[in-house]
Amino acid sequence: MVVRLRLARFGARNRPLYNIVVAQARTARNSKPMEVIGTYDPIPKPSHDGDGKPFKDIQLDVTRAKYWLGVGAQPSDPVWRLLAMFGLIEPQWKIARIEAQREDKAVYEKVQKVKIIPDAAAKQASSTTANS
Amino acid sequence: MPPRLRPSGLPPPTNVISEPFSSSPLLPYLLPLHHLYITLPSSSSSPSSSRQFSTSTPTPARVRTRFEKTPGTRNGFLDWLKKFAGRLNVPSPQNNIPVYMQYNKPPLPLLKGGGRPNAVGFVKRPRKMEPNLVDWEQVAKNATMSPFPTNPTYKVHPALSTEFREQIYQRVREGRSVRRVSAEVNCELERVAAVVRLKEIERKWIETNRPLATVLQTRIHAMMPISQWKPGQPHHETITDLRIHPATNNQLFLSVPESMPFNRQDAAKALGILPADIRMPHSELIGVEKMKLQRVPVEEMIAREAQREQDEIAAINAKREAVEKRRNAGKVVETERFRFRLRPAVVGQVGYRYGVPAEDRKRGINKIPTRVD
């Protein structure tokens, strides 16, 4: 049986919260998984400084995710998207968009807007080393 | 037509009212309801029934009318009375309001030069109510805790007077903290903060020549009780009320040795919350009272309070910085609409839990601890 990395829905009605789980593909969505490796809160929280884009939180045990990918666990589409943000796999959706860009310039611009801000602490460390 | 009998030939019936009394207009009020008969106005001018011999066609001496009962009412009398004397305050069986609760609006007090006095010096109230002639301040003073007279259970909290709000705002503008102003004027922290925010808006409106809703304010103040500003001892409400913590809603069994003292600190520890002395809105006032009991000189009290305030600000800032740092920790992926905060986690500590049955109701499992650790 296939082992999948997928989401298990928690929370309440209209208030979803997801566990990122490792489970056998044919088991029920919320059945007890082999492992819980993270959480995903899809409801955007307003940013703390009042303006700017709202936040969504993702928690992930990266080492365990790497391990499960290494042994052949297959991520579902939403989990693929999340893992791609952590840089664990090539972003699927982006490839599709890049292919589409030839026809649709607007979509291409949308893709260009996506940027990854590196770790704040790492940025600080790099700046201090640059200064010294 | 049945043969007529002379009234004089009959024995006086007990049920019929004697002549002088029956002409009284108060009759309906004086009688018990079950034998109510009245004279119609037309029959009052008819000749007296005491005439023994008459050749003219006899007119009935008194037309007796039984009150017609309209369906849905208790008796015909009330119905008639309402029609006859509608302006009297007659309770109707249909509206279920007791008479003592019926709301007669007292007339609004007028300003000194409001009404025009007539020749005798009696100020006649204007027929139509003029809002400009009404003494709204007096109305505000007369306002009671329940703005809806037919609903006496509806009680309101007093509102701050205009001067009270101005005093609060001025104090905060002088640079005092909201906490200190709140303790000075005996008004809750949240309310002081709200007053300051609204006053700021008011200032901006005045600067931009935007009209203020003064009329609305006077009318609302006329409906509610107002806390007036008293220079020596301003007071609006109690400021040290402790809010109920949700953790205290559940019962908790804790066995302690009989000899062990158990105070508020211990209770808080058992519940896993902060003690009441710290959680209460003005915890610093406890320290002030303690200093008073110890007879600490005023200068030192002020100095200690200032120091405490500084420490508090420093602690808040440090906490805020720490939160900011934690929030910015980890990678952030920014898409067109959202920022995704990617945070590391550890298996075993992450995730929403899977159902674990609560066994505290199960037979043989004791919720109350049986021994002391």
Short mmCIF file of C-alpha atoms in Angstrom, two decimals:
data_model
loop_
_atom_site.label_atom_id
_atom_site.label_comp_id
_atom_site.label_asym_id
_atom_site.label_seq_id
_atom_site.Cartn_x
_atom_site.Cartn_y
_atom_site.Cartn_z
CA MET A 1 0.00 0.00 0.00
CA VAL A 2 1.17 3.50 -0.79
CA VAL A 3 2.31 5.76 2.01
CA ARG A 4 1.14 9.30 1.49
CA LEU A 5 1.93 12.68 2.99
CA ARG A 6 -1.42 14.35 3.26
CA LEU A 7 -3.62 16.65 5.34
CA ALA A 8 -6.02 15.52 8.04
CA ARG A 9 -8.75 17.99 8.82
CA PHE A 10 -9.31 19.13 12.38
CA GLY A 11 -10.97 22.19 13.88
CA ALA A 12 -14.66 22.93 13.62
CA ARG A 13 -17.18 23.82 10.98
CA ASN A 14 -15.90 26.73 8.87
CA ARG A 15 -12.74 26.71 10.98
CA PRO A 16 -10.42 24.11 9.51
CA LEU A 17 -7.04 23.22 10.93
CA TYR A 18 -4.90 20.58 9.35
CA ASN A 19 -2.35 18.09 10.54
CA ILE A 20 0.25 17.18 7.99
CA VAL A 21 0.34 13.43 8.40
CA VAL A 22 2.06 10.34 7.06
CA ALA A 23 -0.58 7.68 6.47
CA GLN A 24 -1.46 4.67 4.42
CA ALA A 25 -3.26 5.93 1.32
CA ARG A 26 -6.38 3.87 1.84
CA THR A 27 -7.07 4.71 5.45
CA ALA A 28 -9.72 7.23 6.44
CA ARG A 29 -8.83 10.88 6.41
CA ASN A 30 -8.86 11.41 10.15
CA SER A 31 -7.85 7.95 11.24
CA LYS A 32 -4.82 7.64 13.41
CA PRO A 33 -1.82 8.22 11.10
CA MET A 34 1.60 6.66 11.15
CA GLU A 35 3.05 9.99 12.13
CA VAL A 36 2.07 13.64 12.47
CA ILE A 37 4.87 15.72 11.00
CA GLY A 38 3.33 19.17 11.05
CA THR A 39 0.30 21.44 11.02
CA TYR A 40 -1.21 23.90 8.57
CA ASP A 41 -3.62 26.66 9.50
CA PRO A 42 -5.34 27.77 6.28
CA ILE A 43 -7.17 30.71 7.85
CA PRO A 44 -5.16 33.88 7.29
CA LYS A 45 -4.37 35.84 10.45
CA PRO A 46 -4.01 39.61 10.18
CA SER A 47 -0.39 40.66 10.27
CA HIS A 48 0.76 41.92 13.65
CA ASP A 49 1.85 45.34 12.41
CA GLY A 50 -1.69 46.07 11.24
CA ASP A 51 -0.97 46.46 7.56
CA GLY A 52 0.68 44.17 5.10
CA LYS A 53 -0.39 40.77 3.94
CA PRO A 54 -2.12 38.38 6.30
CA PHE A 55 -0.22 35.40 7.64
CA LYS A 56 -0.77 31.70 7.37
CA ASP A 57 1.15 29.39 9.64
CA ILE A 58 2.82 26.18 8.61
CA GLN A 59 4.73 23.99 11.04
CA LEU A 60 6.78 21.09 9.75
CA ASP A 61 9.38 18.69 11.05
CA VAL A 62 11.69 19.02 8.08
CA THR A 63 13.96 16.11 8.89
CA ARG A 64 11.05 13.67 9.19
CA ALA A 65 9.49 15.06 5.98
CA LYS A 66 12.81 14.51 4.19
CA TYR A 67 13.00 10.99 5.52
CA TRP A 68 9.50 10.09 4.36
CA LEU A 69 10.10 11.62 0.93
CA GLY A 70 13.33 9.64 0.79
CA VAL A 71 11.57 6.33 1.41
CA GLY A 72 9.01 7.05 -1.29
CA ALA A 73 6.05 8.60 0.47
CA GLN A 74 3.91 10.49 -2.02
CA PRO A 75 2.69 13.96 -1.10
CA SER A 76 -0.84 14.96 -2.03
CA ASP A 77 -1.19 18.15 -4.09
CA PRO A 78 -1.75 20.53 -1.15
CA VAL A 79 1.08 18.96 0.82
CA TRP A 80 3.29 19.15 -2.26
CA ARG A 81 2.65 22.88 -2.31
CA LEU A 82 3.57 23.19 1.37
CA LEU A 83 6.71 21.04 1.08
CA ALA A 84 7.79 23.07 -1.95
CA MET A 85 7.73 26.19 0.22
CA PHE A 86 10.18 24.51 2.56
CA GLY A 87 12.35 23.76 -0.45
CA LEU A 88 12.06 20.00 -0.05
CA ILE A 89 10.67 19.35 -3.54
CA GLU A 90 10.35 21.15 -6.82
CA PRO A 91 7.16 23.24 -6.86
CA GLN A 92 4.67 21.51 -9.06
CA TRP A 93 2.29 24.38 -9.47
CA LYS A 94 5.05 26.74 -10.52
CA ILE A 95 6.03 24.49 -13.41
CA ALA A 96 2.46 24.50 -14.62
CA ARG A 97 2.39 28.28 -14.41
CA ILE A 98 5.66 28.67 -16.26
CA GLU A 99 4.29 26.59 -19.05
CA ALA A 100 1.21 28.73 -19.11
CA GLN A 101 3.16 31.97 -19.18
CA ARG A 102 3.69 31.74 -22.89
CA GLU A 103 0.00 32.32 -23.41
CA ASP A 104 -0.88 34.34 -20.33
CA LYS A 105 1.27 37.27 -19.36
CA ALA A 106 -0.83 38.07 -16.30
CA VAL A 107 -0.16 34.66 -14.83
CA TYR A 108 3.54 35.10 -15.53
CA GLU A 109 3.54 38.34 -13.57
CA LYS A 110 1.79 36.60 -10.72
CA VAL A 111 4.51 34.00 -10.63
CA GLN A 112 7.17 36.68 -10.61
CA LYS A 113 5.60 38.26 -7.53
CA VAL A 114 6.25 35.16 -5.48
CA LYS A 115 9.43 35.64 -3.52
CA ILE A 116 11.02 33.82 -0.69
CA ILE A 117 12.25 35.88 2.27
CA PRO A 118 15.15 34.10 3.93
CA ASP A 119 15.32 33.42 7.64
CA ALA A 120 15.33 36.71 9.57
CA ALA A 121 17.92 35.43 12.02
CA ALA A 122 20.10 34.13 9.19
CA LYS A 123 19.79 37.51 7.44
CA GLN A 124 20.94 39.28 10.59
CA ALA A 125 23.86 36.93 10.96
CA SER A 126 24.90 37.42 7.33
CA SER A 127 24.68 41.20 7.64
CA THR A 128 26.83 41.21 10.78
CA THR A 129 29.44 39.05 9.10
CA ALA A 130 29.39 41.37 6.08
CA ASN A 131 29.97 44.37 8.35
CA SER A 132 32.84 42.80 10.20
CA MET B 1 -98.82 43.51 24.43
CA PRO B 2 -98.94 42.18 28.00
CA PRO B 3 -101.13 44.04 30.48
CA ARG B 4 -99.35 46.85 32.14
CA LEU B 5 -99.12 47.05 35.86
CA ARG B 6 -98.80 50.29 37.69
CA PRO B 7 -95.43 50.54 39.38
CA SER B 8 -97.10 51.62 42.61
CA GLY B 9 -98.98 48.38 42.76
CA LEU B 10 -95.86 46.31 42.90
CA PRO B 11 -93.81 45.50 45.95
CA PRO B 12 -90.52 47.34 45.91
CA PRO B 13 -88.02 45.01 44.30
CA THR B 14 -84.76 44.65 46.14
CA ASN B 15 -82.81 44.87 43.01
CA VAL B 16 -84.01 48.27 41.96
CA ILE B 17 -82.30 51.33 43.22
CA SER B 18 -84.20 53.97 45.06
CA GLU B 19 -85.12 57.06 43.12
CA PRO B 20 -82.80 59.80 44.37
CA PHE B 21 -79.85 57.51 44.36
CA SER B 22 -80.47 56.13 40.91
CA SER B 23 -80.08 59.55 39.36
CA SER B 24 -76.54 59.90 40.64
CA PRO B 25 -73.93 60.08 37.89
CA LEU B 26 -71.61 58.08 40.09
CA LEU B 27 -73.93 55.15 39.98
CA PRO B 28 -71.81 52.90 37.79
CA TYR B 29 -68.90 53.33 40.17
CA LEU B 30 -70.84 52.71 43.36
CA LEU B 31 -72.51 49.49 42.42
CA PRO B 32 -71.24 45.98 42.24
CA LEU B 33 -70.93 44.99 38.67
CA HIS B 34 -73.49 42.19 38.51
CA HIS B 35 -76.55 44.43 38.72
CA LEU B 36 -75.64 47.42 36.73
CA TYR B 37 -78.44 49.28 35.06
CA ILE B 38 -78.23 52.80 33.93
CA THR B 39 -80.48 55.47 32.64
CA LEU B 40 -79.99 56.68 29.15
CA PRO B 41 -79.55 60.45 28.82
CA SER B 42 -82.82 60.75 26.88
CA SER B 43 -84.87 59.28 29.70
CA SER B 44 -83.62 61.82 32.24
CA SER B 45 -86.01 64.47 30.90
CA SER B 46 -88.93 62.07 30.70
CA PRO B 47 -91.79 62.55 33.18
CA SER B 48 -91.58 60.92 36.50
CA SER B 49 -92.96 57.44 36.88
CA SER B 50 -94.77 58.36 40.04
CA ARG B 51 -97.71 59.82 38.08
CA GLN B 52 -100.66 57.75 39.06
CA PHE B 53 -103.20 58.73 36.48
CA SER B 54 -102.26 59.54 32.97
CA THR B 55 -104.16 59.47 29.75
CA SER B 56 -101.18 60.00 27.49
CA THR B 57 -99.31 57.12 25.96
CA PRO B 58 -97.06 55.85 28.64
CA THR B 59 -93.34 56.26 28.05
CA PRO B 60 -91.24 53.77 29.84
CA ALA B 61 -90.11 55.26 33.10
CA ARG B 62 -86.61 54.07 32.78
CA VAL B 63 -85.08 52.19 29.95
CA ARG B 64 -82.93 49.63 31.51
CA THR B 65 -79.88 48.71 29.49
CA ARG B 66 -77.78 45.74 30.14
CA PHE B 67 -74.25 46.29 29.00
CA GLU B 68 -73.55 44.53 25.79
CA LYS B 69 -70.55 42.33 26.08
CA THR B 70 -68.21 42.49 23.15
CA PRO B 71 -66.62 39.16 22.41
CA GLY B 72 -63.16 38.80 23.85
CA THR B 73 -63.71 41.08 26.83
CA ARG B 74 -64.52 40.22 30.42
CA ASN B 75 -67.63 42.26 30.92
CA GLY B 76 -69.62 44.88 29.14
CA PHE B 77 -69.13 47.51 31.81
CA LEU B 78 -65.45 48.03 31.18
CA ASP B 79 -66.18 48.20 27.51
CA TRP B 80 -68.83 50.80 28.02
CA LEU B 81 -66.67 52.75 30.43
CA LYS B 82 -63.89 52.92 27.93
CA LYS B 83 -66.23 54.30 25.34
CA PHE B 84 -68.00 56.62 27.73
CA ALA B 85 -64.97 57.83 29.62
CA GLY B 86 -62.11 57.00 27.38
CA ARG B 87 -59.84 59.55 28.93
CA LEU B 88 -60.04 57.98 32.36
CA ASN B 89 -57.27 55.54 33.01
CA VAL B 90 -59.28 52.40 32.68
CA PRO B 91 -57.32 49.21 32.42
CA SER B 92 -58.25 47.25 29.41
CA PRO B 93 -58.37 43.50 29.73
CA GLN B 94 -56.70 43.21 26.36
CA ASN B 95 -53.46 44.93 27.17
CA ASN B 96 -52.00 43.09 30.04
CA ILE B 97 -50.19 45.97 31.73
CA PRO B 98 -51.02 46.50 35.40
CA VAL B 99 -52.26 50.00 36.15
CA TYR B 100 -49.36 50.91 38.42
CA MET B 101 -46.95 50.25 35.59
CA GLN B 102 -48.70 52.43 33.07
CA TYR B 103 -46.39 55.13 31.93
CA ASN B 104 -47.53 58.69 32.30
CA LYS B 105 -44.75 60.83 31.01
CA PRO B 106 -44.00 63.66 33.44
CA PRO B 107 -43.64 66.99 31.68
CA LEU B 108 -40.09 67.90 30.72
CA PRO B 109 -38.54 70.67 32.82
CA LEU B 110 -38.21 73.95 30.97
CA LEU B 111 -35.39 76.47 31.00
CA LYS B 112 -35.74 79.54 33.23
CA GLY B 113 -36.93 81.87 30.50
CA GLY B 114 -38.64 79.05 28.70
CA GLY B 115 -42.36 79.58 29.06
CA ARG B 116 -44.08 82.95 28.85
CA PRO B 117 -45.83 83.85 32.13
CA ASN B 118 -49.38 85.14 31.83
CA ALA B 119 -50.89 88.07 33.72
CA VAL B 120 -51.12 86.13 36.98
CA GLY B 121 -47.50 85.01 36.70
CA PHE B 122 -48.34 81.42 35.96
CA VAL B 123 -46.03 79.96 33.34
CA LYS B 124 -48.11 78.22 30.79
CA ARG B 125 -46.48 75.28 29.20
CA PRO B 126 -46.23 75.52 25.44
CA ARG B 127 -48.63 73.17 23.77
CA LYS B 128 -46.07 71.77 21.41
CA MET B 129 -42.79 70.69 22.98
CA GLU B 130 -39.92 72.91 21.89
CA PRO B 131 -36.59 71.08 22.24
CA ASN B 132 -34.72 74.35 22.68
CA LEU B 133 -36.84 75.39 25.68
CA VAL B 134 -36.27 72.15 27.59
CA ASP B 135 -33.70 72.15 30.37
CA TRP B 136 -31.84 69.04 29.22
CA GLU B 137 -29.36 69.19 32.08
CA GLN B 138 -32.21 68.95 34.54
CA VAL B 139 -33.65 66.08 32.54
CA ALA B 140 -30.28 64.32 32.74
CA LYS B 141 -30.26 64.81 36.51
CA ASN B 142 -33.75 63.34 36.79
CA ALA B 143 -32.89 60.32 34.66
CA THR B 144 -33.15 57.01 36.47
CA MET B 145 -31.28 53.76 36.14
CA SER B 146 -34.00 52.30 33.95
CA PRO B 147 -34.50 54.29 30.76
CA PHE B 148 -37.60 52.33 29.75
CA PRO B 149 -40.34 52.98 32.35
CA THR B 150 -42.46 50.00 31.39
CA ASN B 151 -39.42 47.73 31.70
CA PRO B 152 -38.09 48.34 35.20
CA THR B 153 -35.83 45.29 35.04
CA TYR B 154 -33.76 46.93 32.31
CA LYS B 155 -31.00 48.73 34.16
CA VAL B 156 -28.19 50.75 32.67
CA HIS B 157 -24.76 51.71 33.87
CA PRO B 158 -24.26 55.45 34.30
CA ALA B 159 -22.51 57.32 31.51
CA LEU B 160 -19.59 59.71 31.93
CA SER B 161 -20.48 63.37 31.87
CA THR B 162 -18.84 65.69 29.36
CA GLU B 163 -16.65 67.28 32.01
CA PHE B 164 -15.58 63.89 33.34
CA ARG B 165 -14.41 62.88 29.89
CA GLU B 166 -12.62 66.17 29.38
CA GLN B 167 -10.79 65.74 32.70
CA ILE B 168 -9.66 62.23 31.75
CA TYR B 169 -8.42 63.43 28.38
CA GLN B 170 -6.51 66.35 29.86
CA ARG B 171 -4.79 64.07 32.36
CA VAL B 172 -3.67 61.67 29.66
CA ARG B 173 -2.46 64.57 27.51
CA GLU B 174 -0.30 65.72 30.41
CA GLY B 175 1.62 62.50 29.89
CA ARG B 176 0.26 60.33 32.67
CA SER B 177 -0.29 56.67 31.94
CA VAL B 178 -3.77 55.32 31.39
CA ARG B 179 -3.34 53.11 34.44
CA ARG B 180 -2.54 56.06 36.66
CA VAL B 181 -5.37 58.20 35.34
CA SER B 182 -7.76 55.29 35.81
CA ALA B 183 -6.76 55.00 39.47
CA GLU B 184 -6.98 58.76 39.95
CA VAL B 185 -10.49 59.22 38.58
CA ASN B 186 -11.91 55.82 39.62
CA CYS B 187 -12.85 54.73 36.14
CA GLU B 188 -12.02 51.41 34.53
CA LEU B 189 -8.87 51.08 32.43
CA GLU B 190 -10.74 50.16 29.27
CA ARG B 191 -13.13 53.06 29.68
CA VAL B 192 -10.29 55.55 30.12
CA ALA B 193 -8.64 54.19 26.98
CA ALA B 194 -11.92 54.46 25.07
CA VAL B 195 -12.47 58.03 26.25
CA VAL B 196 -9.02 59.01 25.06
CA ARG B 197 -9.57 57.43 21.66
CA LEU B 198 -12.94 59.12 21.19
CA LYS B 199 -11.62 62.45 22.41
CA GLU B 200 -8.86 62.25 19.82
CA ILE B 201 -11.50 61.72 17.13
CA GLU B 202 -13.49 64.65 18.53
CA ARG B 203 -10.40 66.87 18.37
CA LYS B 204 -9.85 65.93 14.74
CA TRP B 205 -13.49 66.69 13.93
CA ILE B 206 -13.24 70.10 15.55
CA GLU B 207 -10.06 70.82 13.60
CA THR B 208 -11.74 69.93 10.33
CA ASN B 209 -14.90 71.89 11.24
CA ARG B 210 -16.99 68.77 11.15
CA PRO B 211 -20.24 69.18 13.12
CA LEU B 212 -20.39 67.24 16.39
CA ALA B 213 -23.38 65.11 17.41
CA THR B 214 -24.10 67.27 20.45
CA VAL B 215 -27.87 66.91 20.20
CA LEU B 216 -27.59 63.15 20.21
CA GLN B 217 -25.41 63.35 23.30
CA THR B 218 -27.80 65.56 25.26
CA ARG B 219 -30.77 63.35 24.43
CA ILE B 220 -28.95 60.17 25.39
CA HIS B 221 -27.72 61.77 28.59
CA ALA B 222 -31.32 62.74 29.34
CA MET B 223 -32.28 59.08 29.22
CA MET B 224 -29.48 57.72 31.38
CA PRO B 225 -27.95 58.41 34.78
CA ILE B 226 -24.74 60.45 34.54
CA SER B 227 -21.57 60.31 36.63
CA GLN B 228 -20.78 63.93 37.33
CA TRP B 229 -17.24 65.13 37.92
CA LYS B 230 -16.55 65.85 41.58
CA PRO B 231 -13.21 67.65 41.85
CA GLY B 232 -12.07 66.17 45.17
CA GLN B 233 -13.20 62.60 44.72
CA PRO B 234 -14.06 61.73 41.15
CA HIS B 235 -15.77 58.37 40.98
CA HIS B 236 -17.44 56.47 38.19
CA GLU B 237 -17.19 52.80 39.11
CA THR B 238 -15.17 50.31 41.07
CA ILE B 239 -11.86 49.78 39.31
CA THR B 240 -10.55 46.71 41.09
CA ASP B 241 -13.24 44.25 40.02
CA LEU B 242 -11.68 40.91 39.19
CA ARG B 243 -12.93 39.27 36.01
CA ILE B 244 -13.85 35.60 36.22
CA HIS B 245 -11.12 33.47 34.74
CA PRO B 246 -12.51 30.64 32.56
CA ALA B 247 -10.17 28.20 34.32
CA THR B 248 -12.13 28.75 37.54
CA ASN B 249 -15.39 27.58 35.99
CA ASN B 250 -14.42 23.93 36.25
CA GLN B 251 -14.39 22.19 39.57
CA LEU B 252 -11.04 21.09 40.84
CA PHE B 253 -10.43 18.60 43.62
CA LEU B 254 -7.21 18.99 45.48
CA SER B 255 -6.37 17.28 48.71
CA VAL B 256 -4.14 19.23 51.04
CA PRO B 257 -2.98 18.52 54.57
CA GLU B 258 -5.26 19.99 57.16
CA SER B 259 -2.44 21.90 58.80
CA MET B 260 -1.28 23.50 55.54
CA PRO B 261 -2.37 27.10 55.00
CA PHE B 262 -4.10 27.49 51.65
CA ASN B 263 -4.32 31.01 50.31
CA ARG B 264 -5.01 32.75 47.00
CA GLN B 265 -1.50 32.06 45.71
CA ASP B 266 -1.92 28.33 46.33
CA ALA B 267 -5.33 28.33 44.67
CA ALA B 268 -3.87 30.05 41.61
CA LYS B 269 -1.04 27.52 41.48
CA ALA B 270 -3.51 24.66 41.64
CA LEU B 271 -5.59 26.15 38.83
CA GLY B 272 -2.53 27.00 36.78
CA ILE B 273 -3.36 30.71 36.56
CA LEU B 274 -1.87 33.89 37.94
CA PRO B 275 -2.91 34.79 41.49
CA ALA B 276 -5.81 37.18 41.90
CA ASP B 277 -3.56 39.89 43.36
CA ILE B 278 -1.66 40.04 40.07
CA ARG B 279 -4.59 39.46 37.76
CA MET B 280 -6.77 42.24 39.16
CA PRO B 281 -6.88 45.42 37.06
CA HIS B 282 -5.06 47.68 39.51
CA SER B 283 -2.65 45.36 41.24
CA GLU B 284 -0.30 48.23 42.00
CA LEU B 285 -2.87 49.69 44.40
CA ILE B 286 -2.22 46.76 46.73
CA GLY B 287 1.39 47.87 46.99
CA VAL B 288 0.31 51.43 47.68
CA GLU B 289 -2.00 50.30 50.47
CA LYS B 290 0.77 48.19 51.97
CA MET B 291 3.09 51.20 51.91
CA LYS B 292 0.42 53.25 53.63
CA LEU B 293 0.13 50.64 56.36
CA GLN B 294 3.89 50.67 56.81
CA ARG B 295 3.77 54.49 57.15
CA VAL B 296 6.17 55.05 54.29
CA PRO B 297 6.76 58.78 53.70
CA VAL B 298 4.90 60.22 50.71
CA GLU B 299 8.05 61.20 48.78
CA GLU B 300 9.36 57.69 48.94
CA MET B 301 5.99 56.30 47.95
CA ILE B 302 5.98 58.49 44.85
CA ALA B 303 9.55 57.52 44.02
CA ARG B 304 8.79 53.81 44.41
CA GLU B 305 5.68 54.10 42.29
CA ALA B 306 7.61 55.90 39.54
CA GLN B 307 10.28 53.20 39.65
CA ARG B 308 7.64 50.47 39.47
CA GLU B 309 6.01 52.18 36.49
CA GLN B 310 9.36 52.38 34.68
CA ASP B 311 10.11 48.74 35.38
CA GLU B 312 6.69 47.78 34.09
CA ILE B 313 7.19 49.69 30.84
CA ALA B 314 10.60 48.09 30.38
CA ALA B 315 9.15 44.62 30.99
CA ILE B 316 6.34 45.20 28.50
CA ASN B 317 8.77 46.43 25.86
CA ALA B 318 11.07 43.46 26.41
CA LYS B 319 8.15 41.09 26.07
CA ARG B 320 6.97 42.81 22.92
CA GLU B 321 10.42 42.57 21.38
CA ALA B 322 10.65 38.89 22.24
CA VAL B 323 7.27 38.26 20.61
CA GLU B 324 8.36 40.18 17.53
CA LYS B 325 11.56 38.17 17.34
CA ARG B 326 9.68 34.91 17.68
CA ARG B 327 7.20 35.94 15.02
CA ASN B 328 9.92 36.81 12.58
CA ALA B 329 11.82 33.60 13.29
CA GLY B 330 11.79 31.06 10.51
CA LYS B 331 11.38 31.48 6.82
CA VAL B 332 8.56 33.55 5.32
CA VAL B 333 7.26 32.77 1.85
CA GLU B 334 5.37 35.65 0.36
CA THR B 335 2.82 34.98 -2.35
CA GLU B 336 0.55 37.44 -4.04
CA ARG B 337 -2.05 37.46 -1.29
CA PHE B 338 -0.53 35.87 1.81
CA ARG B 339 2.65 35.41 3.76
CA PHE B 340 3.31 31.85 4.82
CA ARG B 341 5.22 31.56 8.05
CA LEU B 342 7.27 28.39 7.90
CA ARG B 343 8.26 27.19 11.31
CA PRO B 344 10.24 24.18 12.40
CA ALA B 345 8.52 21.56 14.51
CA VAL B 346 9.35 18.29 16.18
CA VAL B 347 7.39 15.11 15.66
CA GLY B 348 5.58 14.18 18.84
CA GLN B 349 5.13 17.76 19.94
CA VAL B 350 3.32 19.04 16.86
CA GLY B 351 -0.21 18.47 15.64
CA TYR B 352 -3.73 18.58 16.89
CA ARG B 353 -4.40 15.60 19.10
CA TYR B 354 -6.30 12.53 18.18
CA GLY B 355 -9.17 11.66 20.43
CA VAL B 356 -8.23 10.32 23.79
CA PRO B 357 -11.25 9.14 25.77
CA ALA B 358 -11.72 10.92 29.09
CA GLU B 359 -12.06 8.13 31.59
CA ASP B 360 -12.85 10.20 34.63
CA ARG B 361 -16.50 9.08 34.60
CA LYS B 362 -15.65 5.43 34.28
CA ARG B 363 -16.48 3.04 37.05
CA GLY B 364 -13.63 2.54 39.47
CA ILE B 365 -11.67 5.58 38.33
CA ASN B 366 -11.65 8.16 41.07
CA LYS B 367 -11.70 11.82 40.14
CA ILE B 368 -11.01 12.87 43.70
CA PRO B 369 -7.40 12.23 44.62
CA THR B 370 -7.01 9.69 47.37
CA ARG B 371 -3.56 10.60 48.58
CA VAL B 372 -1.33 13.60 49.04
CA ASP B 373 2.02 13.69 47.26
#
